[in-house]
XYZ file of C-alpha atoms in Angstrom:
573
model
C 179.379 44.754 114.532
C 177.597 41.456 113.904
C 174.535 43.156 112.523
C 176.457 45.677 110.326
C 178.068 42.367 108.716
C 174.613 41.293 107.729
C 173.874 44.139 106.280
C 177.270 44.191 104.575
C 176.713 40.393 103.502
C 173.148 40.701 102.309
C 174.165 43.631 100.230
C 176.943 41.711 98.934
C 175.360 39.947 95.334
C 173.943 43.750 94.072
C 177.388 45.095 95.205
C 179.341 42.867 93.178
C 177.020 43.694 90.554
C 176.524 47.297 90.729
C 180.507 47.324 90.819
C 180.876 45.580 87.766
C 178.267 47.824 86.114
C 179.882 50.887 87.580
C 183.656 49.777 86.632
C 183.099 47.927 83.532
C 180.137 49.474 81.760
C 179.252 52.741 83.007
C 181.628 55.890 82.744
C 183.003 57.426 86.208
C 181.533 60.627 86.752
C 183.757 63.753 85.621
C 184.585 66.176 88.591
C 181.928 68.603 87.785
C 179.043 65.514 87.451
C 180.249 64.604 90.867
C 179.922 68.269 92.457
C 176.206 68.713 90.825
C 175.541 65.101 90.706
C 172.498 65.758 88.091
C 172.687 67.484 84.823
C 170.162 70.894 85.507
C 166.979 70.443 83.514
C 166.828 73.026 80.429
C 166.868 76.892 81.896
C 163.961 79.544 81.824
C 164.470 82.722 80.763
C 165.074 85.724 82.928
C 162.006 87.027 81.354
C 159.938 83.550 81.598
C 160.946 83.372 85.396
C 159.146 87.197 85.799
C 156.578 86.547 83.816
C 155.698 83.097 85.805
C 156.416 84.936 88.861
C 154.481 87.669 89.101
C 150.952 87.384 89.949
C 148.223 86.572 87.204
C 146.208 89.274 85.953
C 142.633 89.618 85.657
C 142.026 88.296 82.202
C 139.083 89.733 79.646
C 135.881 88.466 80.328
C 135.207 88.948 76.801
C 138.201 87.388 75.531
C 137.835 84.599 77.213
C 137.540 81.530 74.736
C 135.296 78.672 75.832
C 136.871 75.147 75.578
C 135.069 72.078 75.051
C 133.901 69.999 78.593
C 132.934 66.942 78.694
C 130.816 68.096 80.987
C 126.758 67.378 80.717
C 125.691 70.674 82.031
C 126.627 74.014 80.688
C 126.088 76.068 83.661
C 126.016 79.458 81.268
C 122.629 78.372 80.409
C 121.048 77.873 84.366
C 118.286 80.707 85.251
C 119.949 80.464 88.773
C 123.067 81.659 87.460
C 121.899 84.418 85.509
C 121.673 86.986 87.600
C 123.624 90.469 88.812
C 125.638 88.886 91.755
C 126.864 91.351 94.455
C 128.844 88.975 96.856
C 130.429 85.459 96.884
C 127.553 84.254 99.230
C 125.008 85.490 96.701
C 126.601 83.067 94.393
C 126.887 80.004 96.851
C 123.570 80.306 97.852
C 122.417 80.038 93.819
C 125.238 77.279 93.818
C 123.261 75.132 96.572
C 120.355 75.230 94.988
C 120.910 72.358 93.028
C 123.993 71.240 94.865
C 122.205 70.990 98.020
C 124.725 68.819 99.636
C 128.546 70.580 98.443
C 128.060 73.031 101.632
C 127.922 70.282 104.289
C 130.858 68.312 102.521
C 133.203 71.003 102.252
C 132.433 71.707 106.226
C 133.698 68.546 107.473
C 137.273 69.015 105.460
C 140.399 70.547 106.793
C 140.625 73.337 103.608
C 137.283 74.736 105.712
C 138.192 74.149 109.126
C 142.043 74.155 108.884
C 142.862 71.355 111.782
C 143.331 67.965 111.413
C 144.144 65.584 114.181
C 146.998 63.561 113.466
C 145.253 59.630 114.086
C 148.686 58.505 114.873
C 150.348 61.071 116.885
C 147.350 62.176 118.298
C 149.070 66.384 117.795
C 145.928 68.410 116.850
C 147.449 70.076 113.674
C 145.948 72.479 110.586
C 146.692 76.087 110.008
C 144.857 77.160 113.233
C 147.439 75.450 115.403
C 150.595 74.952 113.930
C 153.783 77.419 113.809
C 155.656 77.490 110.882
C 158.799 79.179 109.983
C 157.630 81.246 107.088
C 154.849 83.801 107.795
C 154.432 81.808 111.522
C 150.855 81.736 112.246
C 147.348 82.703 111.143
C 145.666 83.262 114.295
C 145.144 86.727 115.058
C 146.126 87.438 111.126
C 142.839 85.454 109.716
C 141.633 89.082 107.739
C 145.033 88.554 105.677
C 145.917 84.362 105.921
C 142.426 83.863 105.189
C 142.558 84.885 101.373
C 143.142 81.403 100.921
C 140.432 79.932 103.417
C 137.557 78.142 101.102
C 135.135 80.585 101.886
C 133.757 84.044 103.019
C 134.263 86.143 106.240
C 136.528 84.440 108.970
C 138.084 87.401 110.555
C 137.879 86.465 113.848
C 136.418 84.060 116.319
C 133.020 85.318 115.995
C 132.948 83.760 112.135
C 130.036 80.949 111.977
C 131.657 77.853 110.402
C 128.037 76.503 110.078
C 126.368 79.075 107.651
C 126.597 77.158 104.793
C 126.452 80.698 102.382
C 130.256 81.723 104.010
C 131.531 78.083 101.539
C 133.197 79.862 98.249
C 132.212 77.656 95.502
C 133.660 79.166 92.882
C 137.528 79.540 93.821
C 137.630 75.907 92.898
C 135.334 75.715 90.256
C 135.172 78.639 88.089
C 137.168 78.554 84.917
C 137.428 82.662 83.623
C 140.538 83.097 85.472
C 139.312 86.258 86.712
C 138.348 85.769 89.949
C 140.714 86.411 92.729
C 140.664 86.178 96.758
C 142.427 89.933 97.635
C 144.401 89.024 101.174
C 142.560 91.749 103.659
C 139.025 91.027 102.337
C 138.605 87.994 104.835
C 138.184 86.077 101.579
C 136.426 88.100 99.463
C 137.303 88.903 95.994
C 137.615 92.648 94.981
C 133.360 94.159 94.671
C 134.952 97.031 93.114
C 138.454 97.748 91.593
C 141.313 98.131 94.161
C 144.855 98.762 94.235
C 147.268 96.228 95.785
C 149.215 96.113 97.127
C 148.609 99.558 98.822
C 150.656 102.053 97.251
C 152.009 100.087 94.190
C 150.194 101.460 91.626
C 148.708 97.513 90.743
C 144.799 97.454 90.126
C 142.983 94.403 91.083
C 140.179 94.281 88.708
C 136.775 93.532 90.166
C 134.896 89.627 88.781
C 132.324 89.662 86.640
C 130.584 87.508 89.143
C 128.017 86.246 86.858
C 130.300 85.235 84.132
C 132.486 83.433 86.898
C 129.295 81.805 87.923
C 128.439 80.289 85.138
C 132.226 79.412 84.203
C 132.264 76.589 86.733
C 133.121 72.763 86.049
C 136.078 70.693 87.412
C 138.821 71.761 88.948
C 141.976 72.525 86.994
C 145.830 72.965 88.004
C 145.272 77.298 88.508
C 142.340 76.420 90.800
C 144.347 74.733 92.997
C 147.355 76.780 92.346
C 145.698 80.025 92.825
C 146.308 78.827 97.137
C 149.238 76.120 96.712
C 151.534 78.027 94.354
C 151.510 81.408 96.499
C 152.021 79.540 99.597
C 154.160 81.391 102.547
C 153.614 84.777 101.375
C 154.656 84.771 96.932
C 154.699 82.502 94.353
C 156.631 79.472 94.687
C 158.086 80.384 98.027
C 156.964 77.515 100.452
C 157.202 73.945 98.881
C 159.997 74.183 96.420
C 158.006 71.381 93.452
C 155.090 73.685 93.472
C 154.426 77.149 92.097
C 152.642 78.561 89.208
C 154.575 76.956 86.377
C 152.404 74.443 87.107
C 149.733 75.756 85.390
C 151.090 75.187 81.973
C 154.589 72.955 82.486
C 156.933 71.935 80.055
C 157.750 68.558 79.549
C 161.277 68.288 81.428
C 159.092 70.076 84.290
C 156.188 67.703 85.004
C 155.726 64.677 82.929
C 152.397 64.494 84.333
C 151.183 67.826 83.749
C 152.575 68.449 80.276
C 149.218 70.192 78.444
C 150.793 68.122 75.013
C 150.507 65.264 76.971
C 148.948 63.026 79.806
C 147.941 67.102 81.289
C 147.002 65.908 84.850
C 144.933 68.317 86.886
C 145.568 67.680 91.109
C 142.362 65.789 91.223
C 143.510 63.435 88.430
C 146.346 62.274 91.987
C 144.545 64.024 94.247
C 141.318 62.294 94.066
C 138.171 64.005 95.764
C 135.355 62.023 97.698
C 132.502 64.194 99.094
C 135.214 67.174 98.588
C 137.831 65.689 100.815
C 141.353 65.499 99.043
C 143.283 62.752 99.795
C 147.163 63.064 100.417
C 148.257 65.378 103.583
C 152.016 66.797 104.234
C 150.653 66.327 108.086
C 150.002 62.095 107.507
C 151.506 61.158 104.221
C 151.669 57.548 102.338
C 155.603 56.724 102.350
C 156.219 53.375 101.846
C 154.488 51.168 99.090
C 151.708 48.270 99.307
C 154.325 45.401 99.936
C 154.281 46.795 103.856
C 151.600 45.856 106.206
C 151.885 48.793 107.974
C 150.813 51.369 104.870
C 148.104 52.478 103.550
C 147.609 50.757 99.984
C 147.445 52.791 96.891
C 144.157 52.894 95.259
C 142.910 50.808 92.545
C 140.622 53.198 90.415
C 136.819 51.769 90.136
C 137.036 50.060 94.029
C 135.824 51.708 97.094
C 138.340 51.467 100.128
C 140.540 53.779 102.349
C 143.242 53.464 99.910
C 145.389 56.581 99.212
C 145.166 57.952 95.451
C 147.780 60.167 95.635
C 150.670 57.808 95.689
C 153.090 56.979 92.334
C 152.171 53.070 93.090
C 148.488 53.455 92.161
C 148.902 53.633 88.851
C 152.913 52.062 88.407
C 152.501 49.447 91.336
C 155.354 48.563 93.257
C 157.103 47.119 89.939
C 157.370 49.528 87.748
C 160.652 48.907 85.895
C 160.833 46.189 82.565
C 162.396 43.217 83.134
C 165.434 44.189 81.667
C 165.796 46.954 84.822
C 164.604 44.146 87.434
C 167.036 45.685 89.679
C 165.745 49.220 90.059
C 162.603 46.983 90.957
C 164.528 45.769 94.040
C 165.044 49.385 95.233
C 161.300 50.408 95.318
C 160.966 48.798 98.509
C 163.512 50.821 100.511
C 163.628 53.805 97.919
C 160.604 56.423 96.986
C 159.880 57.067 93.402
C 160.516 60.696 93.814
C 164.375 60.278 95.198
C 164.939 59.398 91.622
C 162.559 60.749 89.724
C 162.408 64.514 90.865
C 166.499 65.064 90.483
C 165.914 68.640 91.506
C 163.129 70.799 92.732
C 162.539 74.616 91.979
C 163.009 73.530 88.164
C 160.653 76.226 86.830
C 161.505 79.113 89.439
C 163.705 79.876 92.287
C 161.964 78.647 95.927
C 162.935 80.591 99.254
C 165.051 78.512 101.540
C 165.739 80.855 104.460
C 163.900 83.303 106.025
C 165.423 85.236 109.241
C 163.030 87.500 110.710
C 165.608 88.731 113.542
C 166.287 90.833 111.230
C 163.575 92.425 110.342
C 162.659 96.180 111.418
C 164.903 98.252 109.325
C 164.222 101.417 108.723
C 165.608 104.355 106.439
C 167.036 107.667 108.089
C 163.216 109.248 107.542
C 161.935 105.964 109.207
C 160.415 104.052 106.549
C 160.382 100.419 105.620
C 162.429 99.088 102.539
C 163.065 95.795 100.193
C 166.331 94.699 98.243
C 166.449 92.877 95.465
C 169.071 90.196 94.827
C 170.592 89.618 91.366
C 167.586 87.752 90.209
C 165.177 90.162 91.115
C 163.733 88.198 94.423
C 163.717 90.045 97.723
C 166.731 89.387 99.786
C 165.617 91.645 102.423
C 162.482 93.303 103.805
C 161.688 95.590 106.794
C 158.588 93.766 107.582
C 159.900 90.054 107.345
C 164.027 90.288 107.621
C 166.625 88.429 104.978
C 165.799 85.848 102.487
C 167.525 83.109 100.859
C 166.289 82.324 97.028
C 167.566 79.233 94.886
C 166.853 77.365 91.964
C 167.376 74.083 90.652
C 167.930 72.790 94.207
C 168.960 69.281 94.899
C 167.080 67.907 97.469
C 168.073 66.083 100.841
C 167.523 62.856 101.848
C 166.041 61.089 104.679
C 165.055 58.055 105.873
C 160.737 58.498 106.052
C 157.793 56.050 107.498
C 155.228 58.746 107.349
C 155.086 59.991 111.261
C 155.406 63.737 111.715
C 155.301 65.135 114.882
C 155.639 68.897 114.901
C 156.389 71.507 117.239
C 153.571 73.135 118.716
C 152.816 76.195 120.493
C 152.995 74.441 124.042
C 155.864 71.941 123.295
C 159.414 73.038 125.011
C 162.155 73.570 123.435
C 166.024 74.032 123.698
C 167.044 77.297 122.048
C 170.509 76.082 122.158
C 169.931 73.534 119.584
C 167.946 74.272 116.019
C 164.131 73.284 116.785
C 162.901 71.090 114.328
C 158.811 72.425 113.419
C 158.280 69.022 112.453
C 160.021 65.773 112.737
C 159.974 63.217 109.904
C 160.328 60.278 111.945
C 161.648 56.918 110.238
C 165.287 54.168 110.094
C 166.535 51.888 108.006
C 165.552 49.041 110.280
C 161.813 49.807 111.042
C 160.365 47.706 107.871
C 158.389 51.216 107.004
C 160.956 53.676 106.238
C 161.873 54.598 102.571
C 164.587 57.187 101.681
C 162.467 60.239 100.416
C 164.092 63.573 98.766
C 162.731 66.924 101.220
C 163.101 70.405 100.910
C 164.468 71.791 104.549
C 163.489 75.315 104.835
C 165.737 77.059 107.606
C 164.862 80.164 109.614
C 164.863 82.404 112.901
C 161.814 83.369 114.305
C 160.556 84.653 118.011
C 160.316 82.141 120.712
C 159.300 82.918 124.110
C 162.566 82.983 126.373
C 160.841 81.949 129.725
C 158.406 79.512 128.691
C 160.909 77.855 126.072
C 157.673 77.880 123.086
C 157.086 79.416 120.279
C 155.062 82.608 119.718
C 153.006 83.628 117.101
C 153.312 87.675 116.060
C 149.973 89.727 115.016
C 151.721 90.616 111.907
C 148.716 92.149 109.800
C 146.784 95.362 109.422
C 146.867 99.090 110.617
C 146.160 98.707 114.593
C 148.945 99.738 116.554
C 149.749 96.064 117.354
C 150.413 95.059 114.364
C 154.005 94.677 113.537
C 154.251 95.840 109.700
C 152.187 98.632 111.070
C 154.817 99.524 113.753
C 157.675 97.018 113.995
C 157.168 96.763 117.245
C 157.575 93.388 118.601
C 156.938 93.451 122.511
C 153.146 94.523 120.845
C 153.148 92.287 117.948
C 153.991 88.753 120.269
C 151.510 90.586 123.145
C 148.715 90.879 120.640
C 149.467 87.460 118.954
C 149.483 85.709 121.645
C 146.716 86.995 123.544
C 144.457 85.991 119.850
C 145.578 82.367 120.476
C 145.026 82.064 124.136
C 148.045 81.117 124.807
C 150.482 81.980 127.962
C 153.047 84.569 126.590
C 156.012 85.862 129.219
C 156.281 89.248 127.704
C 160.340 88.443 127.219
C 161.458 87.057 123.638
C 164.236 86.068 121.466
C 165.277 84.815 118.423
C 165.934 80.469 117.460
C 167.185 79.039 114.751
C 164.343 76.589 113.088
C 163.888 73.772 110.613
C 160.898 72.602 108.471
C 160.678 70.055 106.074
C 158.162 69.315 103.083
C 158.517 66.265 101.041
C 159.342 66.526 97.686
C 156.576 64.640 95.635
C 155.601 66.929 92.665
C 157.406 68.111 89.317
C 158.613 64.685 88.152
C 160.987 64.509 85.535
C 160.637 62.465 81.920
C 162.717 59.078 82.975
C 165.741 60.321 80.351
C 166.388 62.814 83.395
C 165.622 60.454 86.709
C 168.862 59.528 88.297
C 171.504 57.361 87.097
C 172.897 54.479 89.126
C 176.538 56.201 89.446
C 174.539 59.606 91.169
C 174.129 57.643 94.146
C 176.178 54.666 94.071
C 179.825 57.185 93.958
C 181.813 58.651 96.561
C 180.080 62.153 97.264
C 176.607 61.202 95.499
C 173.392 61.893 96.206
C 172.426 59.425 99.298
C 176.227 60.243 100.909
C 174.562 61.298 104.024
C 171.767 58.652 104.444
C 172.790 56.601 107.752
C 172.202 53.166 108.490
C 173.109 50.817 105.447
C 175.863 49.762 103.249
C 175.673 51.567 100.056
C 178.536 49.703 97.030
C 180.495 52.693 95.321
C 179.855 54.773 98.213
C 183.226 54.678 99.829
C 181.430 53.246 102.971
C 184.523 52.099 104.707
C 184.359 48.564 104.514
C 187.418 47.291 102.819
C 187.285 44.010 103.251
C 183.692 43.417 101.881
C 184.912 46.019 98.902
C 187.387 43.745 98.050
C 184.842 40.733 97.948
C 182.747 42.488 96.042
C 185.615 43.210 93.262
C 186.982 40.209 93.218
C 183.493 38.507 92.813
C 182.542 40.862 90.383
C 186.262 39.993 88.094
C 185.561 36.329 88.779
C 182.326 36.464 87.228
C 183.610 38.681 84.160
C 186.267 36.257 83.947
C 183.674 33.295 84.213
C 181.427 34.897 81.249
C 184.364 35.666 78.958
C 185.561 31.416 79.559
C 181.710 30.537 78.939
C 182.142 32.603 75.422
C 185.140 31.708 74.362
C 183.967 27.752 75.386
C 181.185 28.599 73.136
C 183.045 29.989 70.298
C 185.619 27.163 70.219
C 182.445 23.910 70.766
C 180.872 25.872 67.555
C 183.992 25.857 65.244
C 184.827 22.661 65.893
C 181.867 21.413 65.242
């Protein structure tokens, strides 16, 4: 009780003045302000949103118009590049020529060997060893997952991580916007047209790898994209504040990224040193530099372990005018993207649920099927189960210090309770917590019922394991199991599951950020944040409400006897 007062007490000055703000200066919310607590950024067009959506096509190497680089070398004009390339290696090798050292870098990052150990936790992480709750796990599925591996050939546990020709320069690099990674190939583009998906009728052009060759410079938003945006099996599916609108936002989308304006690439955040990119979703930078615990943001031109991919290292930790000191006073406690990014999935709709209990459907002549929901997404298909698709989705809100700790193939769990596939750890009373917005994707997916863990299904390609081959599941979890090396009890079932992924991308122009009544009003945006007293909230605490109002009137009523004190001392004299 005691420490709640203090909390109460210290809260009390902004209360009194964020009440007399709220009842004296700003306009109560109307119903339907309250119920979607943000105004929706300006709509796409049914035929925008399919035309974003579906994947990009292989453009015309001859219509391709070069743009000016401030770039010293044009690498059109290199011998070593001029040549009739027959493979992605053939390429790298011509690459490392001259970039003898790119090879070695790119080994030592997590994009090539897809762990990371967690220097906190300890939990040895990366696509090889975590579950998820969206297409589960890559092991045993590399010859499809592996389409978006940065380089050539990892099918199996035979692949040599050392030979530096498997690195693929050029999905990073090369600027023609033809050049595709076909999921199948083990990373390979198409050598030779192809259709794909099978049986769709869709032609996947072949590269002209010389022309993408000698296309390369720095990296640009569709570089990056052409992995992050089709993350989780389509475009925009996984994080929710990044899919392929990305590659050419409007304003109200990405202030950042606007081509009209400030037109960020990742790197411009996202920083490289000796190809590693800082800013993981496995370690993030939460809170700010004013905590001894975090990681500082960067100051451009110093060398240090700062983190450049934080809003502070480039608007500090004070980033208001003085006339707004007191949004200042929240960016200790508050993350610049709870108000800044009012809603995610702005420029398409983001899956939110994915339930593959019920997957393996079949029509009366036993084949697999999709259907389509009113927008046109998949709802349901035989090879993955139901789906849940929305747009312009407000985000929740936890408390956040940066510690994940994620569920793991040999952690135990309760299937009786919804297993969390990572934990965002943080309080209002650690000193490193901040309230940060998250998208919390919810599924079903198989567990094993005697050993309590998770299990990862062979899901890809036309072996009689394979589960969109035969929708079998008993040899789907066998297979998949057996691939990661892994105990499996040969009995399975179905558990509910969470994952979360922050929400730190597609900021809004400041017109659209979050006003003060959004959060500081019965049913706003922070309702369900624990641990502090919030004015405006409705938090209960009558007496220290009625403090607050009466020291908010007695100051109104102390500034209009100051000014009418003022008005009489100047007529009378």
């Amino acid at each position: 009780m005691l420490s709640k007062l203090k909390i109460a007490l210290s809260t009390l000055v902004a209360g009194a003045t964020v009440a007399a703000l709220t009842a004296f200066a700003t306009p109560a919310p109307t119903p339907a302000q309250t119920a979607a607590n943000a105004a929706p950024a300006a709509p796409m067009s049914a035929a925008a949103h399919a035309a974003m959506s579906a994947p990009a096509a292989a453009a015309d190497p001859a219509a391709i118009v070069k743009k000016e680089s401030s770039s010293t070398a044009d690498h059109s004009k290199f011998k070593e590049l001029q040549k009739d390339f027959k493979s992605g290696p053939e390429i790298t090798k011509a690459c490392l020529t001259c970039h003898t050292e790119a090879a070695k870098q790119i080994q030592k990052t997590k994009h090539w060997t897809f762990e990371f150990i967690n220097p906190e936790t300890k939990q040895k992480l990366g696509k090889r060893n975590v579950i998820n709750n969206f297409c589960t796990a890559v092991e045993s599925n590399q010859k499809f997952c592996n389409a978006c591996h940065v380089g050539y050939g990892w099918e199996d546990d035979k692949f040599d991580f050392t030979a530096e020709e498997n690195v693929d320069c050029v999905v990073c690099h090369e600027s023609t916007g033809t050049y595709r990674k076909v999921p199948g190939l083990t990373g390979h583009p198409a050598y030779k047209d192809m259709e794909f998906p099978p049986h769709s009728g869709k032609i996947v052009k072949a590269p002209d790898l010389a022309k993408v060759a000698q296309s390369v410079g720095k990296t640009s938003r569709a570089n990056c994209g052409a992995c992050h945006f089709y993350g989780g099996g389509g475009d925009a599916v996984k994080h929710g504040d990044i899919d392929s609108t990305l590659k050419d936002p409007p304003k109200y989308l990405d202030i950042h990224m606007e081509k009209k304006g400030l037109n960020f690439s990742c790197g411009t955040c996202h920083m490289t040193s000796a190809h590693q990119v800082p800013g993981s979703r496995y370690a993030p930078t939460v809170a700010g530099a004013n905590s001894k615990d975090a990681i500082p943001p960067h100051m451009r031109g110093k060398v240090d372990n700062s983190n450049p991919a934080s809003c502070q290292s480039c608007h500090g930790n004070k980033p208001h005018p003085a006339k707004m000191t007191k949004l200042n006073e929240h960016t200790d406690k508050i993350a610049c993207q709870t108000c800044h990014i009012p809603e995610y999935a702005r420029g398409q709709a983001t899956k939110m649920s994915w339930d593959w209990s019920t997957a393996g459907k079949l029509t009366p002549e036993g084949k697999p099927f999709t259907i389509k929901d009113s927008a046109g997404h998949s709802a349901y298909d035989s090879k993955k189960g139901n789906f849940v698709w929305e747009s312009h989705v407000i985000p929740e809100y936890i408390w956040f210090n940066g510690k994940v700790n994620y569920t793991l193939s040999d952690t135990k769990l309760d299937p009786t309770h919804v297993v969390k596939i990572n934990s965002f750890e943080g309080s209002p009373t650690d000193g490193k917590s901040m309230i940060w917005p998250v998208k919390v994707f919810r599924g079903q997916q198989p567990f094993d019922t005697v050993n309590k863990t998770l299990v990862a299904p062979h899901t890809f390609g036309n072996d009689d394991t394979s589960y969109w081959s035969n929708f079998d599941w008993d040899k789907s979890l066998t297979a998949g199991m057996k691939a990661t090396n892994k105990p499996y009890s040969g009995k399975y079932g179905f558990v509910k599951t969470e994952m979360s992924w922050p929400i730190t991308h597609m900021v809004a122009p400041k017109a659209d950020a979050l006003t003060c009544a959004q959060c500081h009003s019965k049913g706003g945006r922070l309702q369900n944040v624990k641990g502090i007293y919030m004015p405006g909230r409705g938090d209960n605490n009558h007496l220290l409400d009625m403090a607050g109002w009466a020291l908010a009137l007695l100051t109104l009523i102390g500034v209009l006897i100051h000014g009418a004190g003022r008005i009489y001392a100047h007529r009378k004299g």
